PDB file of C-alpha atoms in Angstrom:
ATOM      1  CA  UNK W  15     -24.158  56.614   6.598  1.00 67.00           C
ATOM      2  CA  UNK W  16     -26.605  53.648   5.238  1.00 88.00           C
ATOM      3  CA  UNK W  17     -24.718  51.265   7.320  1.00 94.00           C
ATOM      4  CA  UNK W  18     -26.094  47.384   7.342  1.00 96.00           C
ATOM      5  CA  UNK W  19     -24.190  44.821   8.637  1.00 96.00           C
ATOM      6  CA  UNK W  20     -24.942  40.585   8.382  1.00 97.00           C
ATOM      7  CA  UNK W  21     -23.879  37.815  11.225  1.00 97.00           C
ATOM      8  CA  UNK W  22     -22.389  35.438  10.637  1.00 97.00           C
ATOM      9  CA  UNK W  23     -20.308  36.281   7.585  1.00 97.00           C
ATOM     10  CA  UNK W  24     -19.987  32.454   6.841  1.00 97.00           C
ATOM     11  CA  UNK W  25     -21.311  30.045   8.267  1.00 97.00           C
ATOM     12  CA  UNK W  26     -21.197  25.766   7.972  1.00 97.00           C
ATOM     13  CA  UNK W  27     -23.521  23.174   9.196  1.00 96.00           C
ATOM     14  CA  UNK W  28     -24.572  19.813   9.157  1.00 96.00           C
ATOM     15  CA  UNK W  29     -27.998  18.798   7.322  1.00 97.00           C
ATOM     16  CA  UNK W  30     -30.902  18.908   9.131  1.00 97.00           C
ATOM     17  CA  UNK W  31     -29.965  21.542  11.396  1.00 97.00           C
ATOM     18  CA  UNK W  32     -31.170  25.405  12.045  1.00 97.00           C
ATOM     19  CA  UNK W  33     -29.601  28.288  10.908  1.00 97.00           C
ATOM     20  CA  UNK W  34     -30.145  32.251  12.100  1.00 97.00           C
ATOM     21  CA  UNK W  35     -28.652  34.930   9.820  1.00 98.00           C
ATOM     22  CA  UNK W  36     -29.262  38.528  11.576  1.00 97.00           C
ATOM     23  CA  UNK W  37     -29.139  41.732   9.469  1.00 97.00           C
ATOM     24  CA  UNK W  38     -28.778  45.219  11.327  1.00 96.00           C
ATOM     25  CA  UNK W  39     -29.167  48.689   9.955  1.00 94.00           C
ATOM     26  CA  UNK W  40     -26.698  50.398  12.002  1.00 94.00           C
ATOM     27  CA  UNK W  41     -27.090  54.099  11.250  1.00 91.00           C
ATOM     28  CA  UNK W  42     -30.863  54.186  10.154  1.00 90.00           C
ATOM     29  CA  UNK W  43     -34.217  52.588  10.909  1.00 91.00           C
ATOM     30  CA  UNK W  44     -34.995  50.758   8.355  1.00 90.00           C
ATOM     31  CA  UNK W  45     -38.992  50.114   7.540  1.00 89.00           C
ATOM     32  CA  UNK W  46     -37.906  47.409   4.873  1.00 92.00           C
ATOM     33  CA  UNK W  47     -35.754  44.324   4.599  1.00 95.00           C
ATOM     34  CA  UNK W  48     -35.113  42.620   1.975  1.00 95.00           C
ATOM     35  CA  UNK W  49     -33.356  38.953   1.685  1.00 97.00           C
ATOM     36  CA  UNK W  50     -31.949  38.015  -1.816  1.00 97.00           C
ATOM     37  CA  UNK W  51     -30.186  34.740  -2.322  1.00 96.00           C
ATOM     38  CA  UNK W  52     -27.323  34.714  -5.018  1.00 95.00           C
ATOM     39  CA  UNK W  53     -25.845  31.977  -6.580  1.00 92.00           C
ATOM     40  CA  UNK W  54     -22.388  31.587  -7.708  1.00 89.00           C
ATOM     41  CA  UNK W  55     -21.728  33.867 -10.952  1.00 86.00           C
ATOM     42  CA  UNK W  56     -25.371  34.954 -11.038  1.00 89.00           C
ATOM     43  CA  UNK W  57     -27.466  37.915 -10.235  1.00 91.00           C
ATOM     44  CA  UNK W  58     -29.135  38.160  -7.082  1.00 93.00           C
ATOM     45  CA  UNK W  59     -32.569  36.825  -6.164  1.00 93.00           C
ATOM     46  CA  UNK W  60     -35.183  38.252  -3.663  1.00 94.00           C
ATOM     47  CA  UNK W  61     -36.540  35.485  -1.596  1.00 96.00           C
ATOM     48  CA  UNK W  62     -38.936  37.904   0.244  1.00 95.00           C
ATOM     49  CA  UNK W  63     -39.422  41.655   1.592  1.00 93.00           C
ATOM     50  CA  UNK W  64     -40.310  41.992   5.105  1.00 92.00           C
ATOM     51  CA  UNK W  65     -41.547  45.491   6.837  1.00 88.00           C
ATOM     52  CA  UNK W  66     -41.216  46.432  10.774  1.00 83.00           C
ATOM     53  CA  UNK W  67     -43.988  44.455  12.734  1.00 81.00           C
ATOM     54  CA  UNK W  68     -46.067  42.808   9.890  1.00 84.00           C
ATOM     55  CA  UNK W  69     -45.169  39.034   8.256  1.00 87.00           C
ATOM     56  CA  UNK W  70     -43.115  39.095   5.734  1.00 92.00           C
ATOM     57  CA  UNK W  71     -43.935  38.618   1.766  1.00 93.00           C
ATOM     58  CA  UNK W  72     -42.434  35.652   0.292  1.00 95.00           C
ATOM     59  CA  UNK W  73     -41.580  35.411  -3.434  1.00 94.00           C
ATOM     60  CA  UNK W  74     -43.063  33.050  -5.714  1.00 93.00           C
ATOM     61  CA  UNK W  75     -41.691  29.506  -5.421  1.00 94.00           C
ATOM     62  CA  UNK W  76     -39.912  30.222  -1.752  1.00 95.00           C
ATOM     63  CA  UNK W  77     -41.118  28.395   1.388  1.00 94.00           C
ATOM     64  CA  UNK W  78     -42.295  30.696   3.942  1.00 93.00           C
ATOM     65  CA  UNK W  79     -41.858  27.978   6.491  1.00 95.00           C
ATOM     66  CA  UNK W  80     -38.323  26.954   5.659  1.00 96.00           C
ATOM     67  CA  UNK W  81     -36.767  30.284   5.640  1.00 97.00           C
ATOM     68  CA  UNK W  82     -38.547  31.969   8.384  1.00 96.00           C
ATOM     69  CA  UNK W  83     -37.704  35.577   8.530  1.00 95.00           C
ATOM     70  CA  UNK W  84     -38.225  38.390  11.724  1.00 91.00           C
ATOM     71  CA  UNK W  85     -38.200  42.089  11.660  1.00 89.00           C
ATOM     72  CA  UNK W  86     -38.975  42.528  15.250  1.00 83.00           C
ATOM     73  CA  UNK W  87     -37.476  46.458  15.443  1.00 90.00           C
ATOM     74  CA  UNK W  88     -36.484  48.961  12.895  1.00 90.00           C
ATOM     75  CA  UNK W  89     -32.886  47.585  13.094  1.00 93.00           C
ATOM     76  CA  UNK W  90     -33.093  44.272  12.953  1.00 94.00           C
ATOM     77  CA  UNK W  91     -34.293  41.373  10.573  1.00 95.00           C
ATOM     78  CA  UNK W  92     -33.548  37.504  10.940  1.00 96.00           C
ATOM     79  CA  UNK W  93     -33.692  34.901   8.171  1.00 97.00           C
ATOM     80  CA  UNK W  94     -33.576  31.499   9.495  1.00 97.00           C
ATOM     81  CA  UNK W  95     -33.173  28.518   7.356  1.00 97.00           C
ATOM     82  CA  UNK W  96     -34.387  25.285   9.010  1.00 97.00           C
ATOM     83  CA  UNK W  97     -33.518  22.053   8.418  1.00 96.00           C
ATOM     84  CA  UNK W  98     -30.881  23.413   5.914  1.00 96.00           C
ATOM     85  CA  UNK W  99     -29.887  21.136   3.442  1.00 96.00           C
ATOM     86  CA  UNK W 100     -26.955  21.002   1.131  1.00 96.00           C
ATOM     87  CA  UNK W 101     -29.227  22.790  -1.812  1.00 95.00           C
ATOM     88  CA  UNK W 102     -29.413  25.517   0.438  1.00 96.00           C
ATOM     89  CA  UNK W 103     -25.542  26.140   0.254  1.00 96.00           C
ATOM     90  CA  UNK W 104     -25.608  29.438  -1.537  1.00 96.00           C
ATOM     91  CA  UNK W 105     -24.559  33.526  -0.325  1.00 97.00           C
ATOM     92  CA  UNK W 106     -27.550  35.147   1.513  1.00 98.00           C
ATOM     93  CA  UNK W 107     -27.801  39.059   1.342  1.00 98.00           C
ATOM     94  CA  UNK W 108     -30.258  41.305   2.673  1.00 97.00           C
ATOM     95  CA  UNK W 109     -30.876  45.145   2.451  1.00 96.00           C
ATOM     96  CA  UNK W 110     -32.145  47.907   3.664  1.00 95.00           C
ATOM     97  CA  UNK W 111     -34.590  50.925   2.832  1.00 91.00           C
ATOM     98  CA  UNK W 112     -36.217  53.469   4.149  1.00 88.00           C
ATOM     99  CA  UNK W 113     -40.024  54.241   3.233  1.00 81.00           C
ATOM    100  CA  UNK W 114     -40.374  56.838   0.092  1.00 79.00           C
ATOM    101  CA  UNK W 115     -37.029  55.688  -1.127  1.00 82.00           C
ATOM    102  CA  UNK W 116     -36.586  53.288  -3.271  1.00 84.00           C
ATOM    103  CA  UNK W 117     -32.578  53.109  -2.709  1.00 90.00           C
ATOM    104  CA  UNK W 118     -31.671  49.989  -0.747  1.00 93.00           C
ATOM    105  CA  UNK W 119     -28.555  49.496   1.046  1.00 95.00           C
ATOM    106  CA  UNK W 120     -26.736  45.908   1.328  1.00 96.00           C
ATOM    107  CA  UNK W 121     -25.152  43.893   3.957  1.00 97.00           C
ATOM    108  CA  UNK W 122     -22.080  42.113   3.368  1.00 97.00           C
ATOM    109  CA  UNK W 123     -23.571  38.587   2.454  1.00 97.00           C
ATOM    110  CA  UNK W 124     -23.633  35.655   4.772  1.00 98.00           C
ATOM    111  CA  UNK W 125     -21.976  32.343   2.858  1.00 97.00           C
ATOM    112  CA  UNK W 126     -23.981  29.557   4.148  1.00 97.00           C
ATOM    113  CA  UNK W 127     -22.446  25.592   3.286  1.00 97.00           C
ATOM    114  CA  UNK W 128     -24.310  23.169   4.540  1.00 97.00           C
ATOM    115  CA  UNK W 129     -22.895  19.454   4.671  1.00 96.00           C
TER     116      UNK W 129
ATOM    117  CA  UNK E  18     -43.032  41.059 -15.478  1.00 60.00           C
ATOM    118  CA  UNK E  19     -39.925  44.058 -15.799  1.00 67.00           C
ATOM    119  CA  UNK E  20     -36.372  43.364 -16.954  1.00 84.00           C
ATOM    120  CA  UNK E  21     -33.082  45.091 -16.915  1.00 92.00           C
ATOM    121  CA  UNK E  22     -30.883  44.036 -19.910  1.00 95.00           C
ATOM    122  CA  UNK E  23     -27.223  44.905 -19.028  1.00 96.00           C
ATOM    123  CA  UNK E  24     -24.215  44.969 -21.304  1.00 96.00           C
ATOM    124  CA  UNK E  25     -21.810  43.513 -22.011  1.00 96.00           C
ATOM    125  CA  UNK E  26     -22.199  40.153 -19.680  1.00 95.00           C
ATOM    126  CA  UNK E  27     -18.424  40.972 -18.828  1.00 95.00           C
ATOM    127  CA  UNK E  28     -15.189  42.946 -20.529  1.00 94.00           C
ATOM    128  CA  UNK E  29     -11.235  43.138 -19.750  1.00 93.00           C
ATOM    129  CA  UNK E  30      -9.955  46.112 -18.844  1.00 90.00           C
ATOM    130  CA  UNK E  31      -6.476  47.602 -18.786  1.00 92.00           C
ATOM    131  CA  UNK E  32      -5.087  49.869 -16.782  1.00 92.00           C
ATOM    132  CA  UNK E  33      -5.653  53.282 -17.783  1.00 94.00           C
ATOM    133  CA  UNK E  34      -8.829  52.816 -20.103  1.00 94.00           C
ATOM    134  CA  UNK E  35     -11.932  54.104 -20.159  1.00 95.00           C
ATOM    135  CA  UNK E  36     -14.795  51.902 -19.599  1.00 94.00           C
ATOM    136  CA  UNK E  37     -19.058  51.534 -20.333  1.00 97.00           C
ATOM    137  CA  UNK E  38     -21.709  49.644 -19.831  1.00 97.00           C
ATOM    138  CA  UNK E  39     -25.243  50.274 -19.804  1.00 96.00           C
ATOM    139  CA  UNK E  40     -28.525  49.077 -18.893  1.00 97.00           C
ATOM    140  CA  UNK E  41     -32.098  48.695 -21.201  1.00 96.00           C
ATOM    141  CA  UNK E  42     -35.544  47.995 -20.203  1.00 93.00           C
ATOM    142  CA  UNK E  43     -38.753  47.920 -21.904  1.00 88.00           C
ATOM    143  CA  UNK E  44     -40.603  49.654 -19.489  1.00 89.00           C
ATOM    144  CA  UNK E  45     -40.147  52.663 -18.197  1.00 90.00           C
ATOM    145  CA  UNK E  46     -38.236  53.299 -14.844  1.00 90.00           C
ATOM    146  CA  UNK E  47     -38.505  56.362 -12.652  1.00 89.00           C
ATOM    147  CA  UNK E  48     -35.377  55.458 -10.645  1.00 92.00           C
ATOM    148  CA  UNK E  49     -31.948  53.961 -11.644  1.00 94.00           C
ATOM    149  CA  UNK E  50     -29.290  52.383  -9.408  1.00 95.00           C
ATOM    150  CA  UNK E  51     -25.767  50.873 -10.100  1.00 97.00           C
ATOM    151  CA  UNK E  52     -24.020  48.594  -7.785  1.00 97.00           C
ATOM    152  CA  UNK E  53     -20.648  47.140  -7.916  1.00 97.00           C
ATOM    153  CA  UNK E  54     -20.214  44.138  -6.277  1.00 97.00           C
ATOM    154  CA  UNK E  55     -16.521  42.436  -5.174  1.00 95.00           C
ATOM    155  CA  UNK E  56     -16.102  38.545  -4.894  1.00 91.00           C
ATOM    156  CA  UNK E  57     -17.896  37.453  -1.164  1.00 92.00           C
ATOM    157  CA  UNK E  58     -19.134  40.913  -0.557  1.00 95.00           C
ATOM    158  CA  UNK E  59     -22.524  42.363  -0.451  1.00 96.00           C
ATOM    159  CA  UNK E  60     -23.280  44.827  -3.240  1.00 96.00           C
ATOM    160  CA  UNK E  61     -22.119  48.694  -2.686  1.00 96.00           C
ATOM    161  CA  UNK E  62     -24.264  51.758  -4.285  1.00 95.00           C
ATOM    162  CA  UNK E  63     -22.329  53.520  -6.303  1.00 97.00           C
ATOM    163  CA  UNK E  64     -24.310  55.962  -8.051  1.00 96.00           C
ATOM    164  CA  UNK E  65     -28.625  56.747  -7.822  1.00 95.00           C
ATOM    165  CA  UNK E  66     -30.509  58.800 -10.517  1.00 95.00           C
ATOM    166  CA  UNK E  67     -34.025  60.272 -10.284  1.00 92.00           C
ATOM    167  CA  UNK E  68     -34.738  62.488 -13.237  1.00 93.00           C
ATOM    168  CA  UNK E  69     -34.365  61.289 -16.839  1.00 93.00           C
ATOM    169  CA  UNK E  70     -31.549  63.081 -18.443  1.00 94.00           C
ATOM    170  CA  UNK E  71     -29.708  63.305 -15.417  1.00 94.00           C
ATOM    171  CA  UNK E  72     -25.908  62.842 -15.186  1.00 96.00           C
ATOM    172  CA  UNK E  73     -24.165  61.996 -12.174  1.00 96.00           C
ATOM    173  CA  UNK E  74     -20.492  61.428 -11.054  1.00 97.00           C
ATOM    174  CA  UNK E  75     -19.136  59.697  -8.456  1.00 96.00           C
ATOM    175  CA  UNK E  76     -15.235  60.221  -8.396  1.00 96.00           C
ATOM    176  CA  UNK E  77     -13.982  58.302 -12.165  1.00 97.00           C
ATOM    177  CA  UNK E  78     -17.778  56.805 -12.435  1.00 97.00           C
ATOM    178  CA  UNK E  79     -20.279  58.648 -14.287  1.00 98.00           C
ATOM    179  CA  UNK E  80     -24.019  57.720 -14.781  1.00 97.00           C
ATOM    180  CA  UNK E  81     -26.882  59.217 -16.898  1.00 97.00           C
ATOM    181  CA  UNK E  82     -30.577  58.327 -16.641  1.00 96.00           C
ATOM    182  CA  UNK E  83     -31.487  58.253 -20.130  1.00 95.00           C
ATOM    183  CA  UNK E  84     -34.478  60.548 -21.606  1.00 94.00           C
ATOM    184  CA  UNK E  85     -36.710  57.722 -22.207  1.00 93.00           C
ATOM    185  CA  UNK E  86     -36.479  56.413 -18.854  1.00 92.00           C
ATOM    186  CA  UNK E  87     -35.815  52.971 -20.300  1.00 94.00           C
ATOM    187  CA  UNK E  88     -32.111  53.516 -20.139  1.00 95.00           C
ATOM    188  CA  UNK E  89     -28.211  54.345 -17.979  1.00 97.00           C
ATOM    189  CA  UNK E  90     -24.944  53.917 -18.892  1.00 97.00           C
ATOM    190  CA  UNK E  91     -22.264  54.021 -16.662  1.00 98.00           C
ATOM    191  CA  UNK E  92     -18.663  54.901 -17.451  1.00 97.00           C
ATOM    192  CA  UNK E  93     -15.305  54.337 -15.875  1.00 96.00           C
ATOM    193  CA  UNK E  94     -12.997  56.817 -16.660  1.00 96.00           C
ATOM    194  CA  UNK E  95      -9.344  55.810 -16.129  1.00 95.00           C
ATOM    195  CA  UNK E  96      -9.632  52.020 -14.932  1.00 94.00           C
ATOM    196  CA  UNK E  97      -7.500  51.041 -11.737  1.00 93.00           C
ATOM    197  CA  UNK E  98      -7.169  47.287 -10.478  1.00 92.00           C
ATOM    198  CA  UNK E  99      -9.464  47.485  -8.028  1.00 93.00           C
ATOM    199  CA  UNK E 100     -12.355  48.456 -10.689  1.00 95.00           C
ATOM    200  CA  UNK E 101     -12.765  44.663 -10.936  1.00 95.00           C
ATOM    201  CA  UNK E 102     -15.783  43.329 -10.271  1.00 96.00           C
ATOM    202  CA  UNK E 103     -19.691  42.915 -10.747  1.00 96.00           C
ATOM    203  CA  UNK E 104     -21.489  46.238 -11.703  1.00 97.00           C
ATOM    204  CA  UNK E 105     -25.648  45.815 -11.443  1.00 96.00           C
ATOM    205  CA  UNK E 106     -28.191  48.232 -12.599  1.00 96.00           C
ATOM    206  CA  UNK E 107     -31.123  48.509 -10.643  1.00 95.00           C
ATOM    207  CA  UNK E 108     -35.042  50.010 -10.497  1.00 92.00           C
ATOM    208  CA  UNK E 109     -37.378  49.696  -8.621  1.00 89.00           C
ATOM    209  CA  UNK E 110     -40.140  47.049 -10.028  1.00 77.00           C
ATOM    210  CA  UNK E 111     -43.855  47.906 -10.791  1.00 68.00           C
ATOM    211  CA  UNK E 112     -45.075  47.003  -7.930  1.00 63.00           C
ATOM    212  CA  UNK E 113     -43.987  47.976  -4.087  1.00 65.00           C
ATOM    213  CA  UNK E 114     -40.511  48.778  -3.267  1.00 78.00           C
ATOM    214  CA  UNK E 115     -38.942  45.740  -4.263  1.00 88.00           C
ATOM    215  CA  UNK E 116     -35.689  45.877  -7.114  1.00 91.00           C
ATOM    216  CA  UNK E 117     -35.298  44.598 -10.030  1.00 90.00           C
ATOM    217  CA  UNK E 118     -31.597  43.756 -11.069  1.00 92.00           C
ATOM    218  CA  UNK E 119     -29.585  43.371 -14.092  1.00 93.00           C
ATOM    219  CA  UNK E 120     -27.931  40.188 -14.613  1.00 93.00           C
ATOM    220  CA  UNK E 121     -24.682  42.390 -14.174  1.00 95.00           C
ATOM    221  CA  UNK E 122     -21.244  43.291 -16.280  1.00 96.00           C
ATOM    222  CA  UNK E 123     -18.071  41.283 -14.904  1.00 96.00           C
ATOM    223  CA  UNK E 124     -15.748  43.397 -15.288  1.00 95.00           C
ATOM    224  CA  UNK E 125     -11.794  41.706 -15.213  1.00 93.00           C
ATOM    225  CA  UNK E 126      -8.345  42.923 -15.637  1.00 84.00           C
ATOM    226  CA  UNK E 127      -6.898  41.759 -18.676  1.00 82.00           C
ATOM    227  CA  UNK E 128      -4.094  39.474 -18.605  1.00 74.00           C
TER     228      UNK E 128
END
């Protein structure tokens, strides 16, 4: 169980363009997602925590309106990063929880390169 | 704001040995989590403690929530190949539901 997939898995673009990153809970409804950003040989870094229906809360010193993020259902979250540039190269990761548990439960990454 | 304080930052490992690493904060946690990551994957739970004291195993790993709250260790018993990679520790922050992560222990197979 505590199944969370990521699409695409890698992913490479030109500057200036759009790009959608979808993460799924696929055996649970999930009230949280989280989106971390992690940079090679470092730790991981929450960009911002989004719950089922309401906006999502952004971490200091992230832009809300580059990396727009969806939870539409219990499933499903979005990140989008528009008009990625090459800075925004970097492995994207989100997660899942449930409310009243603080575990969370991790997609495989999506490895964004942007030209 | 919290911090998690793993080490060591990384270690070589040989087939057979046992291995450790732990985790400090200076503020109490009520929940502790370890991860192992694997080069371009997303991070796997390995083992989740809720009570101080506790000890848990999860096949060769083995993780106690120490009696202060401000501490876990996690051992390896009998290291395979496929033990390499990034172990986090993990609690939950002050506020909300968000993490907070150790910078991690690379662990590598020794030449």
């Amino acid at each position: 169980g505590a199944v969370v997939s990521q699409h695409p898995s890698r992913v490479i673009c030109k500057s200036g363009t759009s790009v959608k990153i979808e993460c799924r809970s696929l055996d649970f409804q999930a009230t949280t997602m989280f989106w971390y950003r992690q940079f090679p040989k470092q730790s991981l870094m929450l960009m911002a925590t989004s719950n089922e229906g309401s906006k999502a809360t952004y971490e200091q010193g992230v832009e809300k309106d580059k990396f727009l993020i969806n939870h539409a259902s219990l499933t499903l979250s979005t990140l989008t990063v528009t008009s990625a540039h090459p800075e925004d190269s970097s492995f994207y990761i989100c997660s899942a929880g449930t409310s009243g548990d603080e575990t969370q439960y991790f997609g495989p990454g999506t490895r964004l390169l942007v030209l | 704001g919290q911090q998690l304080n793993q080490s060591p930052q990384s270690m070589f490992i040989q087939e057979g040995e046992d291995v450790s690493m732990n985790c400090t904060s200076s503020s109490i946690f009520n929940t502790w989590l370890w991860y192992k990551q694997d080069p371009g994957e997303g991070p796997v739970l390995l083992i989740a403690l809720y009570k101080a004291g506790e000890l848990t195993s999860n096949g060769r790993l083995t993780a106690q929530f120490g009696i202060t709250r401000k501490d876990s260790f996690l051992n390896i018993s009998a290291s395979i190949p496929s033990d390499v990679g990034i172990y986090f520790c993990a609690g939950p922050a002050a506020a909300g539901n968000k993490l907070t992560f150790g910078g991690g222990t690379r662990v590598l197979v020794k030449p």
